[in-house]
Tab-separated table of C-alpha atoms in Angstrom:
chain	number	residue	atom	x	y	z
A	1	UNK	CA	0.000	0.000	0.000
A	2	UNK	CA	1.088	3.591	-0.619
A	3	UNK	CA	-0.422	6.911	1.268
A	4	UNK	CA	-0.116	10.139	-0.988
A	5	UNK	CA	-0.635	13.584	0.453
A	6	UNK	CA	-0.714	16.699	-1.693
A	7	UNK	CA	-2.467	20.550	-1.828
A	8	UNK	CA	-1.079	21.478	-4.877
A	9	UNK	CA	-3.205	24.196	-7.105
A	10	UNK	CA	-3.696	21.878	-9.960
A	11	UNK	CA	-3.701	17.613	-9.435
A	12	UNK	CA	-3.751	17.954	-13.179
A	13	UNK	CA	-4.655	14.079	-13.401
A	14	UNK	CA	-5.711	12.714	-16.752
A	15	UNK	CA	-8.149	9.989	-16.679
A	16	UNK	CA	-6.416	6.754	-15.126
A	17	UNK	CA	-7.053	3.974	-13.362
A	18	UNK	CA	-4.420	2.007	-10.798
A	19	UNK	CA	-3.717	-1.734	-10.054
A	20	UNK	CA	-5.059	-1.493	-6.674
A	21	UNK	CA	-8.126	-0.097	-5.062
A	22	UNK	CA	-8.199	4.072	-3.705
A	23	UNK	CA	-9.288	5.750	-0.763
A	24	UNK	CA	-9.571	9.274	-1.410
A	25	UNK	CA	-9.868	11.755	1.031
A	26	UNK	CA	-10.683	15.392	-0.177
A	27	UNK	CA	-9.657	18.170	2.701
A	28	UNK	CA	-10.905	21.196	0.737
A	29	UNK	CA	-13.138	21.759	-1.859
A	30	UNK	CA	-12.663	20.973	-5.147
A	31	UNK	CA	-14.434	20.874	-8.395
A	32	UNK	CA	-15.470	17.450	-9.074
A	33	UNK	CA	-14.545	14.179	-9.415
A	34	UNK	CA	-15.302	11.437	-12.508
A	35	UNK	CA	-15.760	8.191	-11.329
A	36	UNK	CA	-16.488	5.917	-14.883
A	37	UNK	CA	-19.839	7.620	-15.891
A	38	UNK	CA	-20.549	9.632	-12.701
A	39	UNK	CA	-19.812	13.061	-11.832
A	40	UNK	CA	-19.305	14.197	-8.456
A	41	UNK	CA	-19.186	17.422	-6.711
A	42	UNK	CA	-15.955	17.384	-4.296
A	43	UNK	CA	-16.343	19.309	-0.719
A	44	UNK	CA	-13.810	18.845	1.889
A	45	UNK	CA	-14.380	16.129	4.126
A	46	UNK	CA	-16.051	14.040	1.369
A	47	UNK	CA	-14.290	10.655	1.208
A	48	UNK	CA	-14.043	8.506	-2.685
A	49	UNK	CA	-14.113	4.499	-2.848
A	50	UNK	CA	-12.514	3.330	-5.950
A	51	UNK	CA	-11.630	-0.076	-7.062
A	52	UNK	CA	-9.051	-0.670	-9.644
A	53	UNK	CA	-11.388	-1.175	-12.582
A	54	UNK	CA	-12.702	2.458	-12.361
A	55	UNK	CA	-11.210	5.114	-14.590
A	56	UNK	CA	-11.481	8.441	-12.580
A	57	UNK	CA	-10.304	11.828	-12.578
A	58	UNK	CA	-10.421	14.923	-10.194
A	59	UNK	CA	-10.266	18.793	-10.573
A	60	UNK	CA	-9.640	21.769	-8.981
A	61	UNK	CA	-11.389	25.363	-8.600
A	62	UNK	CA	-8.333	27.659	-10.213
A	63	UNK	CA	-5.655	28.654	-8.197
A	64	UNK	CA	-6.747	27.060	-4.821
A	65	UNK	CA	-4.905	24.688	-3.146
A	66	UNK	CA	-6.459	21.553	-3.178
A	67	UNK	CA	-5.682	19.152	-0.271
A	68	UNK	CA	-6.120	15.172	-0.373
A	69	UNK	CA	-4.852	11.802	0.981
A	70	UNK	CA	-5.160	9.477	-1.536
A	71	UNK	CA	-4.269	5.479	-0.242
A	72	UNK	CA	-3.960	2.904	-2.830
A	73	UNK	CA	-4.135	-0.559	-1.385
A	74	UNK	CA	-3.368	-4.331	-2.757
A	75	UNK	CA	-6.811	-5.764	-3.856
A	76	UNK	CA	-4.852	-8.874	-2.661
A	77	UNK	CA	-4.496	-7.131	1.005
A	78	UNK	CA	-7.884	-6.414	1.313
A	79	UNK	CA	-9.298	-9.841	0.254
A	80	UNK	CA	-6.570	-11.485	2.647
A	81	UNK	CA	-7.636	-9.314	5.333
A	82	UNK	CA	-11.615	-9.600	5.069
A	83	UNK	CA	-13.244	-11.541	7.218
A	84	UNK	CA	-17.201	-12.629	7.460
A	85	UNK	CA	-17.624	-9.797	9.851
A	86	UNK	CA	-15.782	-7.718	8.212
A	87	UNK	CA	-15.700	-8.275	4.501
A	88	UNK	CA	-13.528	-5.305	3.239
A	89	UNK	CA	-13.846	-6.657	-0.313
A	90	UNK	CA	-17.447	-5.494	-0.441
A	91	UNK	CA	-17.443	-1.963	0.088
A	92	UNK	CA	-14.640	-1.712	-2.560
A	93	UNK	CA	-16.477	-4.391	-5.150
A	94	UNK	CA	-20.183	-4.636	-4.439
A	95	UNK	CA	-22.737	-3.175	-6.850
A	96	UNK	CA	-23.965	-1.123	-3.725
A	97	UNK	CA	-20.341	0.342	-2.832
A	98	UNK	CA	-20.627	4.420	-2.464
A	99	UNK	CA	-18.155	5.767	-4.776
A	100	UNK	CA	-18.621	8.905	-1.975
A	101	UNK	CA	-19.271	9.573	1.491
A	102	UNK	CA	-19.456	13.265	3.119
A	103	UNK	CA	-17.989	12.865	6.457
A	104	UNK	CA	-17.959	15.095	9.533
A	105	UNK	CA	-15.287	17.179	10.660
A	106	UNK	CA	-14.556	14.567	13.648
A	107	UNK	CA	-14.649	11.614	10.860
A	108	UNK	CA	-12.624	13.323	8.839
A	109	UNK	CA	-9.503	13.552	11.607
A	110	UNK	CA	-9.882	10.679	12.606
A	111	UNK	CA	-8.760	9.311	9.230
A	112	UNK	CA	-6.678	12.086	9.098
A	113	UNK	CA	-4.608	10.486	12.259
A	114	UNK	CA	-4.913	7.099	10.713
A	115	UNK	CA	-3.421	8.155	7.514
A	116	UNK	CA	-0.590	10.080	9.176
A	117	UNK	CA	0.225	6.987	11.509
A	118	UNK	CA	0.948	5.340	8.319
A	119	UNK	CA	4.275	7.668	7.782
A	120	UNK	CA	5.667	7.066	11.326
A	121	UNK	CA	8.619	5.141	11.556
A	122	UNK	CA	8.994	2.171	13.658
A	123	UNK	CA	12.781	0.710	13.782
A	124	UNK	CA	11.245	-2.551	14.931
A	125	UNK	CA	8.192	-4.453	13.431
A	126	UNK	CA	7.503	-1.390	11.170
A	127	UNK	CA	5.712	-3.463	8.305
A	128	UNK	CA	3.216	-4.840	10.693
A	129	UNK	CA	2.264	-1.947	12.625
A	130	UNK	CA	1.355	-0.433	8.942
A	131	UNK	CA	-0.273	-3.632	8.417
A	132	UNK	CA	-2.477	-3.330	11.651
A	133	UNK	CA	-2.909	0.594	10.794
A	134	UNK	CA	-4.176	0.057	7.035
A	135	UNK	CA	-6.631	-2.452	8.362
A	136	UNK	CA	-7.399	-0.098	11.037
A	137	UNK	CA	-8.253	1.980	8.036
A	138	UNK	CA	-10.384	-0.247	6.117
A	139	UNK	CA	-12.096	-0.628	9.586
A	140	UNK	CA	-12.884	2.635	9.992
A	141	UNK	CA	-14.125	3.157	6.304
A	142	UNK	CA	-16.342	-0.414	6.768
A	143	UNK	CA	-18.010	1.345	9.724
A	144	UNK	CA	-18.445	4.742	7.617
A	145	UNK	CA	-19.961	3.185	4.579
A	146	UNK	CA	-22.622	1.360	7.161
A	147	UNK	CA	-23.443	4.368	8.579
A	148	UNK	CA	-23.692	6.909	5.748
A	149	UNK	CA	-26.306	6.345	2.762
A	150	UNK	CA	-24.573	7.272	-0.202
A	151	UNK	CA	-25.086	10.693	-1.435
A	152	UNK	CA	-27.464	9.958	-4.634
A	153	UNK	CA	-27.953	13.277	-5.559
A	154	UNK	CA	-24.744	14.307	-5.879
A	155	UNK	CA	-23.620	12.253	-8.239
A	156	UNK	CA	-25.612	12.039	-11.911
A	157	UNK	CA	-24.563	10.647	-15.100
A	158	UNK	CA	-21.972	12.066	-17.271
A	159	UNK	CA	-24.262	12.803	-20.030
A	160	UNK	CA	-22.192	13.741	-22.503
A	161	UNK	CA	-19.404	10.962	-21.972
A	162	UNK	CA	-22.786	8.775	-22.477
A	163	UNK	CA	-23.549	10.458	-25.812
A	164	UNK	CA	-19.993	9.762	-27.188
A	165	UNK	CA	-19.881	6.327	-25.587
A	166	UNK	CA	-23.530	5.394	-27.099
A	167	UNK	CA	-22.272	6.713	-30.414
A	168	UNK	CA	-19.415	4.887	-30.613
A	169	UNK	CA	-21.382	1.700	-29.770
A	170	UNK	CA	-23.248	2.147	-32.397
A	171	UNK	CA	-21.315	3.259	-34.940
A	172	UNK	CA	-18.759	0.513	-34.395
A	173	UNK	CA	-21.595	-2.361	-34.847
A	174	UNK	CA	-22.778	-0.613	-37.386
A	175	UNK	CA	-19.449	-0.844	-39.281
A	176	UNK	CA	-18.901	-4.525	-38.152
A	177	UNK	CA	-22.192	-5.305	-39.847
A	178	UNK	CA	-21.303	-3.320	-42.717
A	179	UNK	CA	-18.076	-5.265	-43.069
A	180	UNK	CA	-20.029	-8.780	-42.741
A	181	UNK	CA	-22.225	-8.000	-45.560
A	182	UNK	CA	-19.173	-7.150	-47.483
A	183	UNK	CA	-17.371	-10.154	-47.323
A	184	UNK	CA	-20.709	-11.968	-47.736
A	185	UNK	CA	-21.266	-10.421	-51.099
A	186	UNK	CA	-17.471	-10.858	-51.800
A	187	UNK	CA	-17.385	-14.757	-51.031
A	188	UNK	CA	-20.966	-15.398	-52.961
């Protein structure tokens, strides 16, 4: 696993996607966030669940400083870790996972801490106390998910990345039909 923390002006992130799932905490406001075919507003204190088959990108408002912890984590760590009381893999892979939760201020520092704790050094036994801390984490984000509905009207379809993607569909089986009926023709 890997914990990122920036406020630069501009993330400046191109659509991407990552071999391993993202938690995505946004400390100030931001513009929004694509998530495959959903745009979201971004507010500090809202936090984003994204597995590793999700293309997503954020922006920012301008010249603000836009603040984040971003932790990418091992789908194989969070299967390995899951338990049947606490089956991490769901709220990362379900149909019903939130792709965003607004938190509280207090919710908020409190993953604040358990991100930092992540980036102290510990001369002995240092890979398992970041082991115990990340799955504090997915604890924490477990109990969040069950307590929070999922914001539904903050999020709505990208409408015009569904135009383009409907009109590619289309077009593309309509030129693999076209091409069928050519070599039809050709071979009778």
């Amino acid at each position: 696993f890997g914990l990122y923390y920036s406020d630069t002006t501009e993330p400046n992130l191109l659509i991407h996607m990552h071999d391993c799932c993202e938690v995505f905490l946004s400390l100030s406001d931001g513009n929004n966030f694509l998530i495959d075919d959903k745009v979201y507003n971004v507010n500090a204190n809202n936090l984003f669940i994204i597995n590793q088959f999700e293309a997503h990108k954020v922006n920012a408002y301008g010249k603000n400083k836009f603040s984040r912890f971003s932790l990418h984590i091992h789908p194989d760590f969070i299967y390995n870790n899951s338990s049947i009381e606490a089956d991490f893999y769901k709220y990362f892979y379900s149909d019903k996972k939130p792709d965003q939760i607004s938190l509280t201020v207090a919710e908020t520092d409190k993953l604040k801490n358990l991100f930092s704790s992540l980036t102290e050094d510990h001369e002995f036994g240092d890979d398992l106390y970041k082991k115990i801390r990340t799955i504090e984490i997915l604890l924490e984000i477990c109990r969040l998910c069950d307590t929070h509905q999922q914001s539904k009207s903050i999020s709505h379809k990208n409408e015009t990345l569904q135009l383009a993607l409907d009109y590619i569909n289309q077009n593309f089986i309509i030129s693999i039909l076209q091409i069928r009926k050519l070599r039809l023709s050709e071979g009778s």
